[in-house]
Amino acid sequence: MLLELTLCCHRRNPLPCSCVSVPGTMSVFRSGLLVLTAPLSALSLRLVPILASASRIVEDTLYIHLQPGLSLTGSSQPGSTYVPATPEVYSLINKLYADADTHSHLDVRVLLTNIRNQSLTQQSLSSVQNLSHPPEVILTDFQTSDGGQYNPVKQRLERYATSCYSCRPNLISVLLYPDYEPMMDQSELPPWEPGLDGGALRSYSDVVVGGTFDRLHNAHKILLSACCLLAENRLLVGVSDKDLLENKTLKELIQPYEQRVEKLCEFLVDVKPSLRYDIVPLVDPYGPSITDPDLECIVVSEETRKGGVAVNKKRLENGLSELALHEILLVKDLRHGENEEEKISSSSIRQRLLGTLLQPPQKGPAQPSRPYVIGLTGGTGSGKSSIARHLERLGAFLIDVDKLGHEAYAPGGPAYEQVAEEFGEDILNEDGTINRKILGAKVFGNQERLKCLTDIVWPVIAKMTKRQLNEAADQGKVVCVLDVAVLLEAGWTDMVHEVWMASVPEKEALRRIVARDGLSEEAARNRLQSQLSNAQRVKQSHVVLCTLWEPEATQKQVRAQGPPAGDPGVLAVLPRTGQQGRRGAVGVHPSGRDASLTCPAASAEDLDTTWLDRSPAWATRRASDKPLLAGLCSDRVRALFRSSGTGLTQYLVPTAGSDAEPEIFRVPLPMEERWLLALSFPG
């Protein structure tokens, strides 16, 4: 594939970007640097096709370097010069991030090292800046007169890039030549930010900003870029923590403070390493913004402007000068769905994580080879049972472990006599059944007595569950769901391949318990507090589901991990020939469209033991690259093919040659096998 890319890049005839990447929509390089050379007014109109072209080549980090007017032709080697931080540049940076949001796989970072907010004098930059993800490929919007990949131009581009930034060895360069649509009307240019007029932006020695900065997104980057452009010396960043997170949507999915700070630091040092960054936790709405005498400016959004005004009021009360308020416009999220915010926000991103695989599946000797077992858990009022029934309708074999617990307590049940003997005859009803309310009262709030009870019943329930799992295997079941409230507390995760968690906010759980069970709010709260918290469950879960919204929303989350209705269950096999010998592929597209997922293999027989590559485009990567998220779907695929006795090798055929069109075989699959494959390859 790398050879194919290199040959394409040296053609002298016009080359669309799709020819630079491999066939399909696959991204080839993990990181890249995009050098933009067109005049600012033209760039504003061309960003969408430029970013679309770049997104087909770079799959992770895309750095962007602004150098309007740069020429890569002529006899002399061009060097980087400073660009004045005018309102036009500022607006272009905002538009870059807003337009890039449609390419969710890209981590875009507009580099600000050569953008000055004071002097308008063009100067040369001499030092090379280290980047956290050194680019593997250099891209540019610069075009030659003949519309080709002219080698001297590419060489100048590579020398220019390496004189500015640290890059990977064996650097590759590509002239993009996007398909520009007819020029838009000037009225379609983004509006200037409030308070900005002509000339360079006003700058301040020390600037402050605050936020949660969860799952750093492009609206965050617009906010932080404004801070970096305005600051001359120091940027103070307050990161919300503890009580400030309590009212956030899906707060359990917010990244830990340390992880948010790490991502924040990496981004800031990449875009402007010359600044001093002070990052502190925020446990109240103000933090050091009302006590630091050196601060001169606070950057806010439309939503947080009132907070900036409140900060200034507190500063005056503390005998400090007011801060200049710089306001950022909110960025509309063109991809927002039902129940999501219209602006780009972390809460919407967290909602999109629902139903997705958050960490690799379990591996352990106690797990059955067949069926593939999902442990579904959740607190009281979480909606766990409704999810279990929906999974059953999708084709999973359902084991109600909570019901098995009731059977264990029943007269003649395996735990009945031992429980009655340990806790006394006063727990028995007149008909001899155990009164669970009386038994519950004896152990509630008494950890020693509770442990005594669970030591009796949990091993019994585990044996009953394993017996049913064996029965499911004997019936040829492929996917099995254990509906069990105490999955984590009982330590039964070794019986399942994945833990799925049903959740709702505590306030909603309280409302449901009170309405369903007729308890007081205090009694309902005591019941919840005796269980694991949502945050504790999330840490041990592979998939998180939330039933806060209408049932259709929850079912959509579940469908992200299973086949949609009407899925024809097509298994596509795509053999290839590559630098490492024969390459095989196995995959299924949940929508039924032809697709393939590849894995490197020296021979067909290796497919059962090799890691499978789950790239966003499901396409072959360079042979030297390690698979993305290695093992994430391989365990699921192995569970299917090993347990069913189906060999992958029977689907493989050699290709006629590297230039031959590969054949695709379609194999109808039973419902449960389709369900498992869809688990492995969510669309």
XYZ file of C-alpha atoms in Angstrom:
683
model
C 0.000 0.000 0.000
C 2.829 2.397 0.825
C 4.314 1.657 -2.596
C 0.958 2.411 -4.215
C 0.763 5.729 -2.391
C 4.295 6.728 -3.381
C 3.683 5.943 -7.037
C 0.460 7.951 -7.041
C 2.174 10.931 -5.479
C 4.785 11.100 -8.251
C 2.348 11.229 -11.157
C 2.502 14.448 -13.085
C -1.118 14.460 -14.177
C -3.861 15.938 -11.989
C -4.412 13.770 -8.940
C -7.586 13.796 -6.859
C -7.042 13.143 -3.182
C -8.895 9.835 -3.322
C -6.026 8.494 -5.457
C -3.513 9.415 -2.795
C -5.176 7.188 -0.239
C -5.974 3.563 -0.810
C -9.251 2.551 -2.444
C -12.303 3.433 -0.403
C -12.441 5.944 2.419
C -9.508 4.750 4.426
C -7.060 7.018 6.269
C -3.428 6.007 5.836
C -1.340 7.999 8.317
C -1.781 8.451 12.041
C -0.522 12.055 12.063
C -0.031 14.774 9.500
C 0.791 18.442 9.006
C -1.384 20.548 6.709
C 0.346 23.695 5.422
C -2.210 26.231 4.194
C -0.796 28.727 1.696
C -3.798 30.390 0.020
C -4.767 33.977 0.881
C -6.971 34.217 3.967
C -10.039 35.329 2.041
C -9.767 32.305 -0.265
C -9.030 29.910 2.583
C -12.258 30.789 4.355
C -14.150 29.583 1.313
C -12.042 26.464 0.692
C -11.711 24.929 4.164
C -14.471 22.345 3.790
C -13.024 20.541 0.727
C -9.462 20.925 2.023
C -10.335 19.286 5.345
C -12.337 16.586 3.589
C -9.300 15.738 1.449
C -6.961 15.702 4.440
C -9.346 13.500 6.445
C -8.978 10.741 3.852
C -5.236 10.608 4.414
C -4.810 11.305 8.154
C -6.738 9.270 10.706
C -5.722 10.773 14.062
C -3.801 14.013 14.664
C -3.869 16.712 11.993
C -1.705 19.754 12.712
C -2.474 22.868 10.690
C 0.116 25.544 9.921
C -1.076 28.855 8.489
C 1.302 30.540 6.060
C -0.834 32.606 3.637
C 1.063 33.580 0.497
C 3.736 30.880 0.819
C 5.183 29.934 -2.580
C 6.810 26.552 -3.108
C 8.103 27.363 -6.585
C 11.151 29.391 -7.549
C 14.839 28.948 -6.945
C 15.071 29.735 -3.220
C 13.860 27.658 -0.286
C 11.054 29.500 1.547
C 11.128 29.887 5.322
C 8.397 30.353 7.880
C 7.475 33.921 8.805
C 5.242 35.444 11.434
C 1.590 36.024 10.629
C -0.102 38.955 12.407
C -2.967 37.918 14.685
C -5.676 39.956 13.006
C -9.429 39.435 13.441
C -9.412 37.737 10.038
C -6.836 35.183 11.189
C -8.691 34.723 14.453
C -11.970 34.087 12.627
C -10.302 31.678 10.211
C -8.956 29.601 13.110
C -12.447 29.390 14.581
C -13.840 28.314 11.216
C -11.131 25.666 10.855
C -12.206 23.992 14.073
C -15.919 24.371 13.333
C -15.586 22.861 9.837
C -13.325 20.072 11.110
C -15.971 18.878 13.559
C -17.671 16.856 10.821
C -14.541 14.648 10.692
C -14.930 13.085 14.129
C -11.849 10.846 13.787
C -9.528 13.852 13.403
C -7.797 15.559 16.312
C -7.199 18.944 14.667
C -4.660 21.343 16.190
C -4.036 24.756 14.626
C -0.456 25.722 15.461
C -0.035 29.282 16.719
C 3.752 29.488 17.018
C 4.101 31.725 13.957
C 1.044 33.881 14.746
C 1.933 37.013 16.688
C -0.527 39.167 18.563
C 1.713 42.241 18.859
C 4.103 43.025 16.016
C 2.968 43.155 12.394
C 6.568 42.892 11.191
C 7.339 39.733 9.202
C 10.269 37.913 10.806
C 11.934 34.573 10.229
C 11.441 31.668 12.611
C 14.601 29.744 13.343
C 14.004 27.023 15.978
C 12.312 23.669 15.297
C 9.239 22.983 17.436
C 8.714 19.505 18.866
C 5.212 18.106 18.458
C 3.634 15.415 20.630
C 2.671 13.413 17.518
C 5.368 14.072 14.891
C 3.765 14.158 11.421
C 4.174 11.195 9.106
C 2.852 13.077 6.075
C 2.902 16.716 4.966
C -0.131 18.036 3.084
C -0.713 21.364 1.422
C -3.312 23.283 -0.539
C -0.528 24.731 -2.727
C -1.120 23.935 -6.394
C 1.221 23.777 -9.358
C 0.284 25.119 -12.767
C 0.040 21.646 -14.296
C -1.993 20.247 -11.402
C 0.447 17.436 -10.630
C 2.677 16.117 -7.859
C 5.758 18.078 -8.977
C 8.758 16.641 -7.146
C 10.788 19.875 -6.511
C 7.664 21.438 -4.982
C 7.227 18.433 -2.704
C 10.878 18.627 -1.687
C 10.567 22.312 -0.797
C 7.414 21.513 1.179
C 9.198 18.804 3.151
C 12.211 21.046 3.864
C 9.867 23.840 4.910
C 7.952 21.570 7.290
C 11.057 20.031 8.873
C 12.576 23.488 9.408
C 9.532 24.360 11.522
C 8.492 21.143 13.273
C 9.814 17.750 14.324
C 8.594 15.156 11.819
C 8.856 11.408 11.381
C 11.665 9.923 9.251
C 10.803 8.926 5.686
C 8.402 11.818 5.443
C 5.875 11.788 2.600
C 4.348 14.911 1.062
C 1.103 15.308 -0.857
C -0.377 18.198 -2.831
C -4.095 17.829 -2.164
C -5.921 19.414 -5.127
C -9.380 19.273 -3.510
C -12.492 19.639 -5.635
C -13.445 23.239 -4.899
C -17.088 24.084 -5.408
C -18.092 27.431 -6.958
C -16.970 30.254 -4.701
C -19.422 31.155 -1.976
C -20.796 34.613 -1.553
C -18.825 36.777 0.866
C -21.906 36.885 3.085
C -21.246 33.232 3.942
C -18.002 34.082 5.714
C -18.139 33.572 9.510
C -18.983 36.666 11.563
C -16.300 38.503 13.477
C -16.193 37.906 17.216
C -17.793 40.594 19.413
C -15.514 43.502 20.192
C -13.018 42.842 17.396
C -12.122 45.595 14.974
C -9.338 46.064 12.455
C -5.641 45.708 13.227
C -3.938 43.192 15.488
C -5.733 41.622 18.414
C -5.190 43.243 21.762
C -2.954 41.144 23.979
C -2.672 40.691 27.731
C 0.159 39.503 29.922
C -1.879 36.974 31.924
C -5.162 35.412 30.822
C -7.534 33.095 32.703
C -10.164 30.592 31.527
C -12.177 27.842 33.195
C -14.122 24.758 32.124
C -14.624 21.026 32.510
C -12.588 20.208 29.371
C -13.941 16.662 29.219
C -13.037 14.778 26.026
C -11.344 17.815 24.530
C -13.355 18.835 21.459
C -13.220 21.542 18.811
C -15.286 24.082 20.761
C -12.769 23.714 23.602
C -9.986 24.251 21.077
C -11.586 27.474 19.827
C -11.778 28.725 23.411
C -8.201 27.730 24.212
C -6.824 29.103 20.942
C -8.370 32.485 21.720
C -6.671 32.368 25.122
C -3.318 31.533 23.538
C -3.618 34.352 21.000
C -4.548 36.891 23.676
C -1.907 35.842 26.221
C 1.658 37.135 26.058
C 3.103 35.478 29.143
C 0.823 33.128 31.090
C -2.448 31.250 30.700
C -4.184 30.168 33.913
C -6.649 27.316 33.311
C -9.133 26.175 35.947
C -10.435 22.624 35.392
C -13.750 21.769 37.075
C -13.656 18.928 39.586
C -15.633 17.312 42.416
C -18.824 19.222 43.343
C -18.758 21.224 40.098
C -19.347 17.970 38.189
C -22.398 16.834 40.149
C -25.038 18.265 37.799
C -23.309 17.305 34.552
C -25.085 14.963 32.137
C -23.679 11.414 32.417
C -21.173 12.625 34.990
C -19.919 9.046 35.509
C -18.479 9.092 31.980
C -16.490 12.292 32.573
C -12.793 11.534 32.283
C -10.766 11.640 35.518
C -9.268 15.032 36.370
C -5.721 13.816 35.703
C -6.634 12.532 32.250
C -8.378 15.775 31.297
C -5.378 17.792 32.443
C -2.983 15.560 30.489
C -4.925 16.055 27.239
C -5.222 19.774 27.930
C -1.482 20.177 28.525
C -0.601 18.239 25.386
C -2.838 20.413 23.225
C -1.662 23.718 24.713
C 2.048 22.906 24.509
C 1.578 21.771 20.922
C -0.223 24.892 19.712
C 1.843 27.493 21.580
C 4.834 26.209 23.583
C 6.144 29.701 24.360
C 3.451 30.402 26.956
C 3.586 29.473 30.622
C 0.626 27.298 31.588
C -0.777 27.036 35.104
C -3.514 24.407 35.330
C -5.391 24.119 38.620
C -8.471 22.206 39.861
C -11.704 24.183 40.275
C -13.853 23.146 43.226
C -15.877 26.370 43.318
C -17.117 28.662 40.517
C -14.352 31.251 40.968
C -11.047 29.576 41.800
C -7.949 31.815 41.640
C -9.598 34.213 39.163
C -10.817 36.404 42.071
C -7.528 36.411 44.011
C -4.736 36.542 41.401
C -3.586 40.180 41.029
C -1.595 39.544 37.822
C -4.575 38.523 35.699
C -5.731 40.982 33.045
C -8.283 39.129 30.904
C -10.838 36.342 31.273
C -12.119 34.409 28.257
C -15.762 33.317 28.423
C -18.441 31.918 26.113
C -21.947 33.190 25.477
C -23.149 30.822 28.198
C -20.540 31.753 30.809
C -20.480 35.535 30.348
C -22.525 35.965 33.542
C -19.820 34.021 35.347
C -17.193 36.433 34.041
C -19.240 39.376 35.301
C -19.529 37.658 38.706
C -15.743 37.187 38.778
C -15.207 40.911 38.258
C -17.670 41.725 41.032
C -15.726 39.489 43.422
C -12.411 41.010 42.326
C -13.683 44.499 43.115
C -14.792 43.272 46.524
C -11.258 41.912 47.020
C -9.679 45.225 46.005
C -8.442 43.953 42.621
C -8.900 45.453 39.169
C -11.576 44.150 36.831
C -10.620 41.770 34.040
C -11.249 42.420 30.371
C -13.952 40.024 29.166
C -13.336 38.298 25.836
C -16.410 36.397 24.676
C -16.377 33.358 22.355
C -19.373 32.441 20.234
C -20.869 28.972 20.677
C -20.280 26.539 17.808
C -23.267 24.704 16.359
C -22.997 20.919 16.262
C -24.151 19.871 12.794
C -24.170 16.226 13.889
C -26.266 16.646 17.030
C -28.955 14.044 17.528
C -32.093 13.673 19.556
C -31.642 14.536 23.257
C -28.285 16.179 22.460
C -27.348 19.848 22.682
C -27.332 21.920 19.502
C -23.865 23.264 20.308
C -20.670 21.206 20.289
C -20.491 19.926 23.855
C -18.883 17.249 26.005
C -22.276 16.031 27.195
C -23.258 15.151 23.618
C -19.975 13.295 23.152
C -20.631 11.346 26.348
C -24.101 10.442 25.083
C -22.529 9.062 21.896
C -20.394 6.753 24.022
C -23.509 4.977 25.269
C -23.736 1.523 23.733
C -20.139 1.558 22.501
C -17.298 -0.655 23.686
C -15.299 1.400 26.221
C -12.547 -1.140 26.961
C -11.390 -4.532 25.606
C -13.404 -7.638 26.542
C -12.436 -9.881 29.425
C -10.015 -12.770 29.046
C -9.896 -15.566 31.575
C -9.726 -19.346 31.941
C -13.113 -19.477 33.719
C -14.961 -17.966 30.759
C -16.861 -20.462 28.618
C -15.719 -20.923 25.037
C -19.382 -21.046 24.121
C -21.636 -19.113 24.382
C -20.289 -15.552 24.350
C -21.520 -14.171 27.692
C -22.585 -10.598 28.448
C -23.187 -9.715 32.092
C -25.882 -7.027 32.359
C -25.948 -5.176 35.676
C -27.231 -1.957 37.191
C -28.663 -0.425 40.333
C -32.270 -0.362 41.489
C -34.425 1.644 39.080
C -31.785 1.637 36.336
C -33.983 -0.032 33.712
C -31.787 -3.123 33.552
C -34.665 -5.577 33.085
C -36.144 -3.683 30.127
C -32.746 -3.759 28.404
C -32.448 -7.484 29.100
C -35.800 -8.144 27.427
C -34.765 -6.083 24.402
C -31.512 -8.024 24.078
C -33.530 -11.232 24.190
C -35.680 -9.968 21.316
C -32.493 -9.299 19.349
C -31.595 -12.985 19.577
C -29.588 -13.318 22.783
C -30.285 -16.220 25.183
C -31.382 -14.588 28.465
C -30.632 -15.962 31.949
C -32.406 -14.079 34.749
C -29.893 -14.587 37.550
C -31.954 -12.501 39.967
C -34.797 -15.004 39.417
C -32.366 -17.844 40.115
C -31.673 -16.146 43.426
C -35.349 -16.359 44.328
C -35.320 -20.057 43.424
C -32.289 -20.606 45.688
C -34.288 -19.187 48.641
C -37.450 -21.197 47.891
C -38.352 -24.244 50.031
C -36.328 -27.134 48.725
C -33.922 -24.712 47.047
C -30.160 -25.235 47.460
C -29.755 -22.314 49.904
C -33.058 -22.603 51.801
C -32.105 -24.770 54.780
C -28.767 -23.096 55.441
C -30.317 -19.598 55.387
C -33.173 -20.648 57.698
C -30.745 -22.273 60.107
C -28.384 -19.264 60.149
C -31.010 -16.503 60.524
C -33.717 -18.264 62.545
C -37.249 -19.489 62.002
C -38.686 -15.988 62.498
C -37.733 -15.225 58.863
C -40.203 -17.893 57.655
C -43.771 -17.231 56.590
C -46.596 -19.554 57.632
C -46.244 -21.477 54.368
C -42.553 -22.062 55.054
C -41.227 -19.586 52.492
C -38.542 -17.122 53.485
C -39.854 -13.617 54.175
C -37.272 -11.607 52.279
C -38.326 -8.335 53.911
C -37.667 -9.716 57.400
C -34.404 -11.267 56.218
C -33.423 -7.982 54.578
C -34.079 -6.073 57.788
C -31.726 -8.413 59.660
C -28.803 -7.752 57.325
C -29.436 -4.132 56.300
C -26.715 -1.880 57.722
C -24.945 -4.872 59.288
C -21.989 -5.737 57.068
C -21.037 -8.813 59.083
C -24.500 -10.386 58.841
C -24.817 -9.361 55.180
C -21.554 -11.110 54.363
C -22.766 -14.184 56.200
C -25.846 -14.247 53.949
C -23.984 -13.655 50.703
C -21.391 -16.304 51.586
C -24.271 -18.769 51.660
C -26.313 -17.754 48.625
C -23.835 -16.323 46.106
C -21.864 -19.562 45.532
C -25.170 -21.410 45.131
C -26.489 -18.899 42.575
C -23.168 -19.033 40.686
C -23.494 -22.835 40.331
C -27.086 -22.488 39.113
C -25.984 -19.871 36.572
C -23.138 -21.997 35.242
C -25.540 -24.896 34.878
C -27.794 -22.759 32.683
C -24.827 -21.544 30.661
C -23.909 -25.168 29.964
C -27.495 -25.836 28.897
C -27.334 -22.833 26.545
C -24.122 -24.200 25.026
C -25.716 -27.610 24.551
C -28.575 -25.908 22.687
C -26.067 -24.247 20.351
C -26.604 -20.738 21.687
C -23.955 -18.246 20.607
C -24.716 -15.135 22.692
C -25.995 -15.264 26.265
C -26.996 -12.363 28.544
C -26.892 -12.695 32.329
C -29.364 -10.294 33.931
C -27.828 -9.902 37.389
C -27.920 -6.947 39.790
C -24.969 -8.075 41.947
C -22.626 -9.144 39.132
C -19.786 -6.926 40.354
C -20.427 -7.245 44.096
C -20.464 -11.048 43.872
C -17.257 -11.133 41.825
C -18.867 -13.018 38.939
C -17.073 -11.106 36.172
C -14.941 -14.191 35.501
C -18.084 -15.864 34.116
C -18.678 -13.194 31.457
C -16.755 -11.839 28.506
C -18.184 -8.339 28.866
C -19.914 -6.303 31.555
C -22.777 -4.100 30.371
C -24.192 -1.542 32.771
C -27.654 0.061 32.839
C -27.739 3.476 34.497
C -29.807 6.546 35.271
C -28.952 9.599 37.398
C -29.622 9.131 41.113
C -32.457 11.658 41.060
C -34.300 9.673 38.377
C -33.613 6.357 40.148
C -35.140 7.791 43.344
C -38.246 8.904 41.458
C -38.686 5.459 39.905
C -38.199 3.560 43.175
C -40.673 5.758 45.054
C -43.290 5.382 42.282
C -42.756 1.631 41.781
C -42.248 0.360 45.336
C -44.210 2.935 47.338
C -41.192 3.810 49.491
C -40.438 7.169 51.023
C -37.684 9.175 49.357
C -35.443 8.608 52.384
C -35.965 4.821 52.251
C -35.297 4.837 48.501
C -32.128 6.834 49.011
C -30.928 4.420 51.720
C -31.495 1.531 49.312
C -29.433 3.214 46.597
C -26.639 4.123 49.000
C -26.343 0.483 50.060
C -25.463 -0.436 46.464
C -22.476 0.321 44.267
C -22.565 3.807 42.779
C -22.830 4.419 39.043
C -19.227 5.648 39.038
C -18.006 2.408 40.648
C -19.885 0.322 38.089
C -18.642 2.354 35.113
C -15.019 1.631 36.040
C -15.657 -2.106 35.648
C -17.969 -1.960 32.622
C -17.242 -2.500 28.944
C -20.513 -1.002 27.699
C -22.652 1.640 29.442
C -26.323 2.170 28.617
C -28.637 4.869 29.962
C -32.440 4.609 30.207
C -33.017 8.256 31.123
C -34.775 9.072 27.854
C -37.591 7.443 25.915
C -37.362 3.652 25.263
C -36.461 4.238 21.599
C -33.298 6.083 22.690
C -32.203 3.147 24.847
C -32.952 0.684 22.056
C -30.799 2.778 19.723
C -27.925 2.446 22.209
C -28.395 -1.318 22.276
C -28.545 -1.490 18.482
C -25.065 0.027 18.397
C -23.954 -3.369 19.740
C -26.268 -5.621 17.728
C -27.799 -6.084 14.262
C -30.548 -3.704 13.191
C -33.890 -5.039 12.083
C -33.806 -6.501 8.590
C -30.024 -7.024 8.625
C -29.333 -9.678 5.984
C -26.286 -10.905 7.903
C -23.713 -10.790 5.147
C -20.228 -12.008 5.891
C -17.765 -10.490 3.445
C -14.323 -11.993 2.899
C -11.671 -10.004 1.103
C -8.255 -11.627 0.540
C -5.319 -9.395 -0.394
C -1.672 -9.764 -1.307
C 0.722 -7.442 0.514
C 4.333 -6.908 1.481
C 4.057 -9.403 4.345
C 2.635 -12.192 2.171
C -0.989 -13.115 1.884
C -3.430 -10.923 3.796
C -6.898 -12.097 4.706
C -9.969 -10.282 5.881
C -13.231 -11.110 7.561
C -15.976 -8.662 8.398
C -19.625 -7.823 8.513
C -21.378 -4.506 8.141
C -24.409 -4.166 10.463
C -26.340 -2.332 7.759
C -25.794 -5.197 5.337
C -23.535 -3.207 2.998
C -20.426 -4.905 1.625
C -17.444 -4.203 3.845
C -14.305 -5.865 5.073
C -12.158 -5.854 8.181
C -8.550 -6.857 7.693
C -5.910 -8.621 9.689
C -2.299 -9.313 8.684
C -1.607 -13.002 8.246
C 1.252 -14.908 6.671
C -1.189 -17.640 5.729
C -4.886 -18.369 5.955
C -4.345 -20.678 8.939
C -2.993 -17.763 11.000
C -6.279 -15.900 10.873
C -7.701 -17.690 13.904
C -4.886 -16.492 16.156
C -3.906 -13.122 14.725
C -5.099 -9.757 15.962
C -7.835 -8.183 13.902
C -7.604 -4.551 12.910
C -10.599 -2.383 13.760
C -9.789 0.809 11.887
C -12.613 3.321 11.349
C -12.756 2.502 7.657
C -12.267 -1.268 8.057
C -9.457 -1.283 5.528
C -5.886 -2.521 5.235
C -3.237 -0.467 7.021
C 0.439 -0.345 6.230
C 2.144 -3.616 7.052
C 4.500 -1.883 9.495
C 1.642 -0.524 11.626
C 0.209 -2.300 14.611
C -3.559 -2.772 14.516
C -5.732 -0.144 16.120
C -7.328 -1.267 19.369
C -5.680 -4.638 18.993
C -7.745 -7.498 20.274
C -10.896 -5.463 20.725
C -12.890 -7.511 18.283
C -10.618 -10.524 17.888
C -11.905 -12.131 21.086
C -15.478 -11.845 19.912
C -14.664 -13.272 16.481
C -12.676 -16.149 17.940
C -15.527 -16.929 20.323
C -17.870 -17.271 17.358
C -15.696 -19.281 14.994
C -14.000 -21.500 17.564
C -17.216 -22.321 19.428
C -19.177 -23.022 16.266
C -16.394 -25.100 14.750
C -16.393 -22.888 11.666
C -12.925 -22.361 10.237
C -12.056 -19.030 8.714
C -9.812 -20.723 6.177
C -12.726 -22.134 4.212
C -13.684 -18.597 3.201
C -10.250 -17.602 1.871
C -9.042 -17.732 -1.711
C -5.792 -16.325 -3.127
C -5.905 -13.234 -5.297
C -4.534 -13.308 -8.817
C -2.100 -10.515 -8.022
C -1.699 -7.217 -6.221
C -3.536 -5.356 -9.003
C -6.418 -7.820 -9.282
C -9.853 -6.955 -7.991
C -10.498 -9.038 -4.857
C -13.515 -11.301 -4.704
C -16.144 -10.864 -2.008
C -18.067 -13.881 -0.748
C -21.458 -13.521 0.925
C -22.368 -16.108 3.535
C -25.837 -16.025 5.177
C -25.514 -16.343 8.950
C -27.988 -17.437 11.641
C -29.462 -14.635 13.767
C -27.271 -15.225 16.818
C -24.079 -15.438 14.786
C -24.992 -12.201 13.001
C -25.627 -10.644 16.389
C -22.164 -11.545 17.640
C -20.459 -10.364 14.476
C -22.324 -7.081 14.712
C -21.006 -6.798 18.268
C -17.515 -7.012 16.841
C -18.019 -4.554 14.020
C -20.519 -1.845 15.096
C -21.374 0.438 12.192
